[in-house]
Amino acid sequence: MKPVIKKFETPLETAEKLAEVICSIAAKKSAANNNTYIAVSGGNTPKILFNVLAEEYKEKICWEKIHFFWVDERCVPPEDKESNFGMTKKFLFDNVDIPEENIHRIKGENIPEKEADRYSAVLEKYLKFESGLPRFDLIILGIGTDGHTASIFPDQLELFNSKNFCAVTVHPESGQKRVTITGNVINNGARVVFMITGENKANIAAEIIKKKNGYEKYPSAHVNPLKGIYEWYLDSNAAKLL
Ligand code: 6PG
């Protein structure tokens, strides 16, 4: 499935449009008296999105009806500067009234293999299942310049066929251990959105969207939510070669 490409001028505009999507999903689910289950990415790109949510949607979103999960986490304690949870807490959770019990962090301080099993059980506990897999209402992905997404790196494409919901991976450069959700869980999302900003992502975005020679080696090229909405939200710098 080809993603719907949505281009915006700036990272802020990209974040504002994505925040609107989150708000509208949450409003629809809440109107049907349901919670919203979102999996977010870490890294730097989502910081501006979390900032927009904290500043512009503090009162507009019913935070007690949103549950946050992660697509991946670095195997570090939550207070470590590398922690994806820690980043989200700083930019979002510390600034909105979201109940603790709605935040389902991957515990980077745990033994990775045990945490992958524990987090799989958390997904089973909270998420509805479709096609035998946990189904998020929204998954927000980032992309690395090497084409990775979540913490599925180019030498781990088999994680798009794994029957496990979570896996332990190793960052190919830093050697840092990660816990990640696997490709089938990503592709089972009801709405899967890449948020991509910055000129340094222009090449990888174009290689994948234009299916340039060898694009299949990139994990992000294997994101393909057959029963969901699939979109790329890009700023003009990231989209400049599209
Ligand atoms: C992580 C992320 C990862 C991220 C990409 C892009 O743990 O780092 O989940 O998949 O989305 O590496 O990172 P940037 O947004 O920092 O470019």
PDB file of C-alpha atoms and ligand atoms in Angstrom:
ATOM      1  CA  MET A   1       0.000   0.000   0.000  1.00  0.00           C
ATOM      2  CA  LYS A   2       1.301   3.449  -0.906  1.00  0.00           C
ATOM      3  CA  PRO A   3       1.018   5.981   1.902  1.00  0.00           C
ATOM      4  CA  VAL A   4      -0.971   9.190   1.503  1.00  0.00           C
ATOM      5  CA  ILE A   5       1.715  11.885   1.368  1.00  0.00           C
ATOM      6  CA  LYS A   6       0.922  15.071   3.297  1.00  0.00           C
ATOM      7  CA  LYS A   7       3.440  17.889   2.932  1.00  0.00           C
ATOM      8  CA  PHE A   8       3.562  20.925   5.171  1.00  0.00           C
ATOM      9  CA  GLU A   9       5.821  23.982   5.184  1.00  0.00           C
ATOM     10  CA  THR A  10       7.455  23.702   8.593  1.00  0.00           C
ATOM     11  CA  PRO A  11       7.981  21.177  11.385  1.00  0.00           C
ATOM     12  CA  LEU A  12       5.534  23.211  13.482  1.00  0.00           C
ATOM     13  CA  GLU A  13       2.805  23.000  10.844  1.00  0.00           C
ATOM     14  CA  THR A  14       3.470  19.272  10.444  1.00  0.00           C
ATOM     15  CA  ALA A  15       3.146  18.839  14.215  1.00  0.00           C
ATOM     16  CA  GLU A  16      -0.027  20.942  14.372  1.00  0.00           C
ATOM     17  CA  LYS A  17      -1.724  18.869  11.661  1.00  0.00           C
ATOM     18  CA  LEU A  18      -0.736  15.633  13.385  1.00  0.00           C
ATOM     19  CA  ALA A  19      -1.971  16.980  16.719  1.00  0.00           C
ATOM     20  CA  GLU A  20      -5.313  17.685  15.015  1.00  0.00           C
ATOM     21  CA  VAL A  21      -5.434  14.035  13.913  1.00  0.00           C
ATOM     22  CA  ILE A  22      -4.781  12.848  17.473  1.00  0.00           C
ATOM     23  CA  CYS A  23      -7.464  15.170  18.818  1.00  0.00           C
ATOM     24  CA  SER A  24     -10.032  14.044  16.251  1.00  0.00           C
ATOM     25  CA  ILE A  25      -9.351  10.331  16.816  1.00  0.00           C
ATOM     26  CA  ALA A  26      -9.627  10.839  20.574  1.00  0.00           C
ATOM     27  CA  ALA A  27     -12.858  12.854  20.222  1.00  0.00           C
ATOM     28  CA  LYS A  28     -14.478  10.196  18.013  1.00  0.00           C
ATOM     29  CA  LYS A  29     -13.456   7.364  20.325  1.00  0.00           C
ATOM     30  CA  SER A  30     -14.525   9.294  23.414  1.00  0.00           C
ATOM     31  CA  ALA A  31     -17.934  10.057  21.839  1.00  0.00           C
ATOM     32  CA  ALA A  32     -18.403   6.285  21.559  1.00  0.00           C
ATOM     33  CA  ASN A  33     -17.260   6.040  25.178  1.00  0.00           C
ATOM     34  CA  ASN A  34     -14.010   4.330  24.174  1.00  0.00           C
ATOM     35  CA  ASN A  35     -10.398   5.011  25.043  1.00  0.00           C
ATOM     36  CA  THR A  36      -7.753   5.813  22.433  1.00  0.00           C
ATOM     37  CA  TYR A  37      -4.600   3.717  22.282  1.00  0.00           C
ATOM     38  CA  ILE A  38      -1.596   5.430  20.714  1.00  0.00           C
ATOM     39  CA  ALA A  39       1.966   4.188  20.175  1.00  0.00           C
ATOM     40  CA  VAL A  40       4.553   6.924  19.785  1.00  0.00           C
ATOM     41  CA  SER A  41       8.169   7.001  18.723  1.00  0.00           C
ATOM     42  CA  GLY A  42      11.127   8.555  20.450  1.00  0.00           C
ATOM     43  CA  GLY A  43      14.103  10.446  19.083  1.00  0.00           C
ATOM     44  CA  ASN A  44      13.938  14.167  18.296  1.00  0.00           C
ATOM     45  CA  THR A  45      11.211  14.540  15.678  1.00  0.00           C
ATOM     46  CA  PRO A  46       8.202  14.015  17.985  1.00  0.00           C
ATOM     47  CA  LYS A  47       9.352  16.664  20.509  1.00  0.00           C
ATOM     48  CA  ILE A  48       7.612  19.456  18.578  1.00  0.00           C
ATOM     49  CA  LEU A  49       4.431  17.358  18.346  1.00  0.00           C
ATOM     50  CA  PHE A  50       4.398  16.720  22.099  1.00  0.00           C
ATOM     51  CA  ASN A  51       5.008  20.425  22.663  1.00  0.00           C
ATOM     52  CA  VAL A  52       2.006  21.340  20.456  1.00  0.00           C
ATOM     53  CA  LEU A  53      -0.163  18.816  22.315  1.00  0.00           C
ATOM     54  CA  ALA A  54       0.929  20.215  25.676  1.00  0.00           C
ATOM     55  CA  GLU A  55       0.536  23.874  24.696  1.00  0.00           C
ATOM     56  CA  GLU A  56      -2.474  23.859  22.360  1.00  0.00           C
ATOM     57  CA  TYR A  57      -4.434  20.732  23.383  1.00  0.00           C
ATOM     58  CA  LYS A  58      -4.028  20.734  27.164  1.00  0.00           C
ATOM     59  CA  GLU A  59      -7.715  21.572  27.590  1.00  0.00           C
ATOM     60  CA  LYS A  60      -8.994  20.276  24.236  1.00  0.00           C
ATOM     61  CA  ILE A  61      -8.177  16.602  24.709  1.00  0.00           C
ATOM     62  CA  CYS A  62      -9.763  14.343  27.320  1.00  0.00           C
ATOM     63  CA  TRP A  63      -6.420  12.953  28.561  1.00  0.00           C
ATOM     64  CA  GLU A  64      -7.925  10.401  30.897  1.00  0.00           C
ATOM     65  CA  LYS A  65      -9.271   8.585  27.824  1.00  0.00           C
ATOM     66  CA  ILE A  66      -5.961   8.334  26.008  1.00  0.00           C
ATOM     67  CA  HIS A  67      -3.419   5.571  26.670  1.00  0.00           C
ATOM     68  CA  PHE A  68       0.167   6.039  25.533  1.00  0.00           C
ATOM     69  CA  PHE A  69       2.496   3.250  24.494  1.00  0.00           C
ATOM     70  CA  TRP A  70       5.859   3.288  22.697  1.00  0.00           C
ATOM     71  CA  VAL A  71       6.967   1.675  19.462  1.00  0.00           C
ATOM     72  CA  ASP A  72      10.364   1.247  21.044  1.00  0.00           C
ATOM     73  CA  GLU A  73      12.565   2.175  23.961  1.00  0.00           C
ATOM     74  CA  ARG A  74      16.251   2.329  24.585  1.00  0.00           C
ATOM     75  CA  CYS A  75      17.402  -0.086  27.314  1.00  0.00           C
ATOM     76  CA  VAL A  76      18.205   2.682  29.781  1.00  0.00           C
ATOM     77  CA  PRO A  77      16.468   3.895  32.968  1.00  0.00           C
ATOM     78  CA  PRO A  78      13.549   6.327  32.542  1.00  0.00           C
ATOM     79  CA  GLU A  79      15.571   9.264  33.848  1.00  0.00           C
ATOM     80  CA  ASP A  80      18.364   8.675  31.304  1.00  0.00           C
ATOM     81  CA  LYS A  81      18.640  11.420  28.658  1.00  0.00           C
ATOM     82  CA  GLU A  82      18.309   8.675  26.023  1.00  0.00           C
ATOM     83  CA  SER A  83      14.924   7.470  27.327  1.00  0.00           C
ATOM     84  CA  ASN A  84      12.018   7.859  24.885  1.00  0.00           C
ATOM     85  CA  PHE A  85       9.613   7.775  27.815  1.00  0.00           C
ATOM     86  CA  GLY A  86      11.704  10.417  29.589  1.00  0.00           C
ATOM     87  CA  MET A  87      11.543  12.680  26.541  1.00  0.00           C
ATOM     88  CA  THR A  88       7.767  12.265  26.234  1.00  0.00           C
ATOM     89  CA  LYS A  89       7.337  12.928  29.952  1.00  0.00           C
ATOM     90  CA  LYS A  90       9.377  16.150  29.690  1.00  0.00           C
ATOM     91  CA  PHE A  91       7.630  17.511  26.569  1.00  0.00           C
ATOM     92  CA  LEU A  92       4.102  16.209  27.186  1.00  0.00           C
ATOM     93  CA  PHE A  93       3.137  14.317  30.330  1.00  0.00           C
ATOM     94  CA  ASP A  94       4.585  16.873  32.753  1.00  0.00           C
ATOM     95  CA  ASN A  95       2.350  19.489  31.140  1.00  0.00           C
ATOM     96  CA  VAL A  96      -1.062  17.812  30.824  1.00  0.00           C
ATOM     97  CA  ASP A  97      -3.389  16.026  33.245  1.00  0.00           C
ATOM     98  CA  ILE A  98      -2.910  12.466  32.076  1.00  0.00           C
ATOM     99  CA  PRO A  99      -3.361   9.726  34.671  1.00  0.00           C
ATOM    100  CA  GLU A 100      -0.226   7.694  35.482  1.00  0.00           C
ATOM    101  CA  GLU A 101      -2.133   4.513  34.698  1.00  0.00           C
ATOM    102  CA  ASN A 102      -2.592   5.675  31.101  1.00  0.00           C
ATOM    103  CA  ILE A 103       1.148   5.723  30.473  1.00  0.00           C
ATOM    104  CA  HIS A 104       2.499   2.314  29.510  1.00  0.00           C
ATOM    105  CA  ARG A 105       6.221   2.796  29.210  1.00  0.00           C
ATOM    106  CA  ILE A 106       8.612   0.110  28.074  1.00  0.00           C
ATOM    107  CA  LYS A 107      10.805  -0.342  31.169  1.00  0.00           C
ATOM    108  CA  GLY A 108      14.266   0.258  29.774  1.00  0.00           C
ATOM    109  CA  GLU A 109      15.816  -0.542  33.139  1.00  0.00           C
ATOM    110  CA  ASN A 110      14.611  -4.160  32.998  1.00  0.00           C
ATOM    111  CA  ILE A 111      16.453  -7.115  31.443  1.00  0.00           C
ATOM    112  CA  PRO A 112      15.645  -6.532  27.740  1.00  0.00           C
ATOM    113  CA  GLU A 113      14.463 -10.052  26.911  1.00  0.00           C
ATOM    114  CA  LYS A 114      12.203 -10.132  29.983  1.00  0.00           C
ATOM    115  CA  GLU A 115      10.894  -6.629  29.205  1.00  0.00           C
ATOM    116  CA  ALA A 116      10.012  -7.653  25.635  1.00  0.00           C
ATOM    117  CA  ASP A 117       7.874 -10.444  27.106  1.00  0.00           C
ATOM    118  CA  ARG A 118       6.361  -8.171  29.741  1.00  0.00           C
ATOM    119  CA  TYR A 119       5.495  -5.470  27.207  1.00  0.00           C
ATOM    120  CA  SER A 120       3.926  -8.032  24.888  1.00  0.00           C
ATOM    121  CA  ALA A 121       1.645  -8.964  27.789  1.00  0.00           C
ATOM    122  CA  VAL A 122       0.836  -5.268  28.349  1.00  0.00           C
ATOM    123  CA  LEU A 123      -0.227  -4.976  24.699  1.00  0.00           C
ATOM    124  CA  GLU A 124      -2.390  -8.073  25.114  1.00  0.00           C
ATOM    125  CA  LYS A 125      -3.963  -6.661  28.253  1.00  0.00           C
ATOM    126  CA  TYR A 126      -4.930  -3.232  26.915  1.00  0.00           C
ATOM    127  CA  LEU A 127      -5.388  -3.485  23.158  1.00  0.00           C
ATOM    128  CA  LYS A 128      -8.198  -4.889  21.091  1.00  0.00           C
ATOM    129  CA  PHE A 129      -7.073  -7.675  18.766  1.00  0.00           C
ATOM    130  CA  GLU A 130      -7.638  -7.845  15.014  1.00  0.00           C
ATOM    131  CA  SER A 131      -6.280 -10.671  12.826  1.00  0.00           C
ATOM    132  CA  GLY A 132      -4.748 -12.175  15.958  1.00  0.00           C
ATOM    133  CA  LEU A 133      -2.623  -9.099  16.688  1.00  0.00           C
ATOM    134  CA  PRO A 134      -2.904  -6.109  19.036  1.00  0.00           C
ATOM    135  CA  ARG A 135      -4.318  -3.113  17.185  1.00  0.00           C
ATOM    136  CA  PHE A 136      -3.391   0.469  18.027  1.00  0.00           C
ATOM    137  CA  ASP A 137      -5.736   3.286  17.039  1.00  0.00           C
ATOM    138  CA  LEU A 138      -2.723   5.310  15.948  1.00  0.00           C
ATOM    139  CA  ILE A 139       0.970   4.562  15.560  1.00  0.00           C
ATOM    140  CA  ILE A 140       3.330   7.491  15.056  1.00  0.00           C
ATOM    141  CA  LEU A 141       6.597   6.398  13.473  1.00  0.00           C
ATOM    142  CA  GLY A 142       9.863   8.142  12.831  1.00  0.00           C
ATOM    143  CA  ILE A 143      12.471   7.174  10.276  1.00  0.00           C
ATOM    144  CA  GLY A 144      16.222   6.998  10.599  1.00  0.00           C
ATOM    145  CA  THR A 145      18.517   8.092   7.766  1.00  0.00           C
ATOM    146  CA  ASP A 146      19.372   4.365   7.478  1.00  0.00           C
ATOM    147  CA  GLY A 147      15.704   3.607   6.865  1.00  0.00           C
ATOM    148  CA  HIS A 148      15.016   2.091  10.279  1.00  0.00           C
ATOM    149  CA  THR A 149      11.742   2.661  12.048  1.00  0.00           C
ATOM    150  CA  ALA A 150      10.829   1.901  15.637  1.00  0.00           C
ATOM    151  CA  SER A 151      13.989  -0.006  16.546  1.00  0.00           C
ATOM    152  CA  ILE A 152      13.890  -2.316  13.555  1.00  0.00           C
ATOM    153  CA  PHE A 153      17.226  -1.754  11.843  1.00  0.00           C
ATOM    154  CA  PRO A 154      18.228  -2.753   8.287  1.00  0.00           C
ATOM    155  CA  ASP A 155      19.764  -6.065   9.425  1.00  0.00           C
ATOM    156  CA  GLN A 156      16.554  -7.103  11.183  1.00  0.00           C
ATOM    157  CA  LEU A 157      13.958  -7.271   8.413  1.00  0.00           C
ATOM    158  CA  GLU A 158      12.807 -10.654   9.760  1.00  0.00           C
ATOM    159  CA  LEU A 159      11.085  -8.651  12.508  1.00  0.00           C
ATOM    160  CA  PHE A 160       8.421  -7.808   9.930  1.00  0.00           C
ATOM    161  CA  ASN A 161       7.469 -11.492   9.936  1.00  0.00           C
ATOM    162  CA  SER A 162       7.899 -12.207  13.618  1.00  0.00           C
ATOM    163  CA  LYS A 163       4.990 -13.793  15.441  1.00  0.00           C
ATOM    164  CA  ASN A 164       6.183 -12.047  18.598  1.00  0.00           C
ATOM    165  CA  PHE A 165       4.699  -8.642  19.409  1.00  0.00           C
ATOM    166  CA  CYS A 166       7.981  -7.278  20.787  1.00  0.00           C
ATOM    167  CA  ALA A 167      11.652  -8.006  20.244  1.00  0.00           C
ATOM    168  CA  VAL A 168      15.070  -7.018  21.542  1.00  0.00           C
ATOM    169  CA  THR A 169      17.337  -5.358  18.984  1.00  0.00           C
ATOM    170  CA  VAL A 170      20.736  -3.709  18.978  1.00  0.00           C
ATOM    171  CA  HIS A 171      21.470  -0.337  17.413  1.00  0.00           C
ATOM    172  CA  PRO A 172      24.025  -1.168  14.677  1.00  0.00           C
ATOM    173  CA  GLU A 173      26.251   1.836  15.419  1.00  0.00           C
ATOM    174  CA  SER A 174      25.980   2.457  19.138  1.00  0.00           C
ATOM    175  CA  GLY A 175      25.459  -1.172  20.172  1.00  0.00           C
ATOM    176  CA  GLN A 176      22.688   0.091  22.443  1.00  0.00           C
ATOM    177  CA  LYS A 177      20.049  -2.540  23.221  1.00  0.00           C
ATOM    178  CA  ARG A 178      16.463  -1.638  22.406  1.00  0.00           C
ATOM    179  CA  VAL A 179      13.016  -3.152  22.963  1.00  0.00           C
ATOM    180  CA  THR A 180      10.769  -2.660  19.940  1.00  0.00           C
ATOM    181  CA  ILE A 181       7.346  -3.652  18.751  1.00  0.00           C
ATOM    182  CA  THR A 182       7.575  -5.820  15.668  1.00  0.00           C
ATOM    183  CA  GLY A 183       6.475  -5.260  12.091  1.00  0.00           C
ATOM    184  CA  ASN A 184       3.208  -7.179  12.224  1.00  0.00           C
ATOM    185  CA  VAL A 185       2.018  -5.084  15.171  1.00  0.00           C
ATOM    186  CA  ILE A 186       2.997  -1.903  13.306  1.00  0.00           C
ATOM    187  CA  ASN A 187       1.159  -3.120  10.195  1.00  0.00           C
ATOM    188  CA  ASN A 188      -1.926  -3.951  12.252  1.00  0.00           C
ATOM    189  CA  GLY A 189      -2.413  -0.322  13.281  1.00  0.00           C
ATOM    190  CA  ALA A 190      -5.731   1.325  12.419  1.00  0.00           C
ATOM    191  CA  ARG A 191      -3.804   4.428  11.370  1.00  0.00           C
ATOM    192  CA  VAL A 192      -0.047   4.459  10.846  1.00  0.00           C
ATOM    193  CA  VAL A 193       1.639   7.803  10.348  1.00  0.00           C
ATOM    194  CA  PHE A 194       5.284   8.600   9.711  1.00  0.00           C
ATOM    195  CA  MET A 195       6.226  12.027  11.015  1.00  0.00           C
ATOM    196  CA  ILE A 196       9.316  13.109   9.074  1.00  0.00           C
ATOM    197  CA  THR A 197      11.001  16.507   9.245  1.00  0.00           C
ATOM    198  CA  GLY A 198      14.355  17.909   8.285  1.00  0.00           C
ATOM    199  CA  GLU A 199      16.563  17.974   5.207  1.00  0.00           C
ATOM    200  CA  ASN A 200      18.590  15.014   6.467  1.00  0.00           C
ATOM    201  CA  LYS A 201      15.558  12.756   5.869  1.00  0.00           C
ATOM    202  CA  ALA A 202      14.903  13.933   2.275  1.00  0.00           C
ATOM    203  CA  ASN A 203      17.036  11.221   0.636  1.00  0.00           C
ATOM    204  CA  ILE A 204      15.680   8.265   2.575  1.00  0.00           C
ATOM    205  CA  ALA A 205      12.123   9.506   2.167  1.00  0.00           C
ATOM    206  CA  ALA A 206      12.552   9.779  -1.609  1.00  0.00           C
ATOM    207  CA  GLU A 207      14.311   6.397  -1.885  1.00  0.00           C
ATOM    208  CA  ILE A 208      11.392   4.684  -0.185  1.00  0.00           C
ATOM    209  CA  ILE A 209       8.461   6.617  -1.649  1.00  0.00           C
ATOM    210  CA  LYS A 210       9.901   6.487  -5.195  1.00  0.00           C
ATOM    211  CA  LYS A 211      10.904   2.824  -4.661  1.00  0.00           C
ATOM    212  CA  LYS A 212      14.406   3.520  -5.860  1.00  0.00           C
ATOM    213  CA  ASN A 213      16.662   0.566  -6.584  1.00  0.00           C
ATOM    214  CA  GLY A 214      17.270  -1.434  -3.383  1.00  0.00           C
ATOM    215  CA  TYR A 215      14.590   0.373  -1.365  1.00  0.00           C
ATOM    216  CA  GLU A 216      13.367  -2.958   0.025  1.00  0.00           C
ATOM    217  CA  LYS A 217      16.428  -3.139   2.299  1.00  0.00           C
ATOM    218  CA  TYR A 218      14.955  -0.389   4.438  1.00  0.00           C
ATOM    219  CA  PRO A 219      12.651  -1.496   7.279  1.00  0.00           C
ATOM    220  CA  SER A 220      10.482   1.607   6.765  1.00  0.00           C
ATOM    221  CA  ALA A 221       9.715   0.306   3.267  1.00  0.00           C
ATOM    222  CA  HIS A 222       8.011  -2.687   4.879  1.00  0.00           C
ATOM    223  CA  VAL A 223       5.467  -0.617   6.777  1.00  0.00           C
ATOM    224  CA  ASN A 224       2.253  -1.552   5.020  1.00  0.00           C
ATOM    225  CA  PRO A 225      -0.920  -1.410   7.153  1.00  0.00           C
ATOM    226  CA  LEU A 226      -3.293  -3.315   4.870  1.00  0.00           C
ATOM    227  CA  LYS A 227      -6.288  -2.761   7.168  1.00  0.00           C
ATOM    228  CA  GLY A 228      -5.473   0.767   8.165  1.00  0.00           C
ATOM    229  CA  ILE A 229      -4.901   4.318   7.067  1.00  0.00           C
ATOM    230  CA  TYR A 230      -1.280   4.869   6.027  1.00  0.00           C
ATOM    231  CA  GLU A 231       0.165   8.390   5.822  1.00  0.00           C
ATOM    232  CA  TRP A 232       3.434  10.255   5.716  1.00  0.00           C
ATOM    233  CA  TYR A 233       3.429  13.719   7.299  1.00  0.00           C
ATOM    234  CA  LEU A 234       6.481  15.659   6.107  1.00  0.00           C
ATOM    235  CA  ASP A 235       7.771  19.182   6.301  1.00  0.00           C
ATOM    236  CA  SER A 236       9.049  20.840   3.115  1.00  0.00           C
ATOM    237  CA  ASN A 237      12.697  20.002   3.845  1.00  0.00           C
ATOM    238  CA  ALA A 238      12.036  16.291   4.277  1.00  0.00           C
ATOM    239  CA  ALA A 239       9.710  16.287   1.251  1.00  0.00           C
ATOM    240  CA  LYS A 240      11.955  18.274  -1.079  1.00  0.00           C
ATOM    241  CA  LEU A 241      12.850  15.281  -3.296  1.00  0.00           C
ATOM    242  CA  LEU A 242       9.311  13.884  -3.494  1.00  0.00           C
TER     243      LEU A 242
HETATM  244  C1  6PG B   1      14.112   5.954  18.586  1.00  0.00           C
HETATM  245  C2  6PG B   1      12.927   6.098  17.681  1.00  0.00           C
HETATM  246  C3  6PG B   1      13.375   5.923  16.265  1.00  0.00           C
HETATM  247  C4  6PG B   1      13.266   7.290  15.650  1.00  0.00           C
HETATM  248  C5  6PG B   1      14.179   7.450  14.477  1.00  0.00           C
HETATM  249  C6  6PG B   1      14.200   8.902  14.024  1.00  0.00           C
HETATM  250  O1  6PG B   1      14.027   5.285  19.616  1.00  0.00           O
HETATM  251  O2  6PG B   1      15.124   6.597  18.242  1.00  0.00           O
HETATM  252  O3  6PG B   1      11.814   5.482  18.014  1.00  0.00           O
HETATM  253  O4  6PG B   1      12.724   5.002  15.490  1.00  0.00           O
HETATM  254  O5  6PG B   1      11.919   7.511  15.271  1.00  0.00           O
HETATM  255  O6  6PG B   1      15.475   7.053  14.874  1.00  0.00           O
HETATM  256  O7  6PG B   1      14.763   9.658  15.068  1.00  0.00           O
HETATM  257  P1  6PG B   1      14.807  11.268  14.999  1.00  0.00           P
HETATM  258  O8  6PG B   1      13.381  11.713  15.118  1.00  0.00           O
HETATM  259  O9  6PG B   1      15.640  11.676  16.174  1.00  0.00           O
HETATM  260  O10 6PG B   1      15.417  11.632  13.670  1.00  0.00           O
END
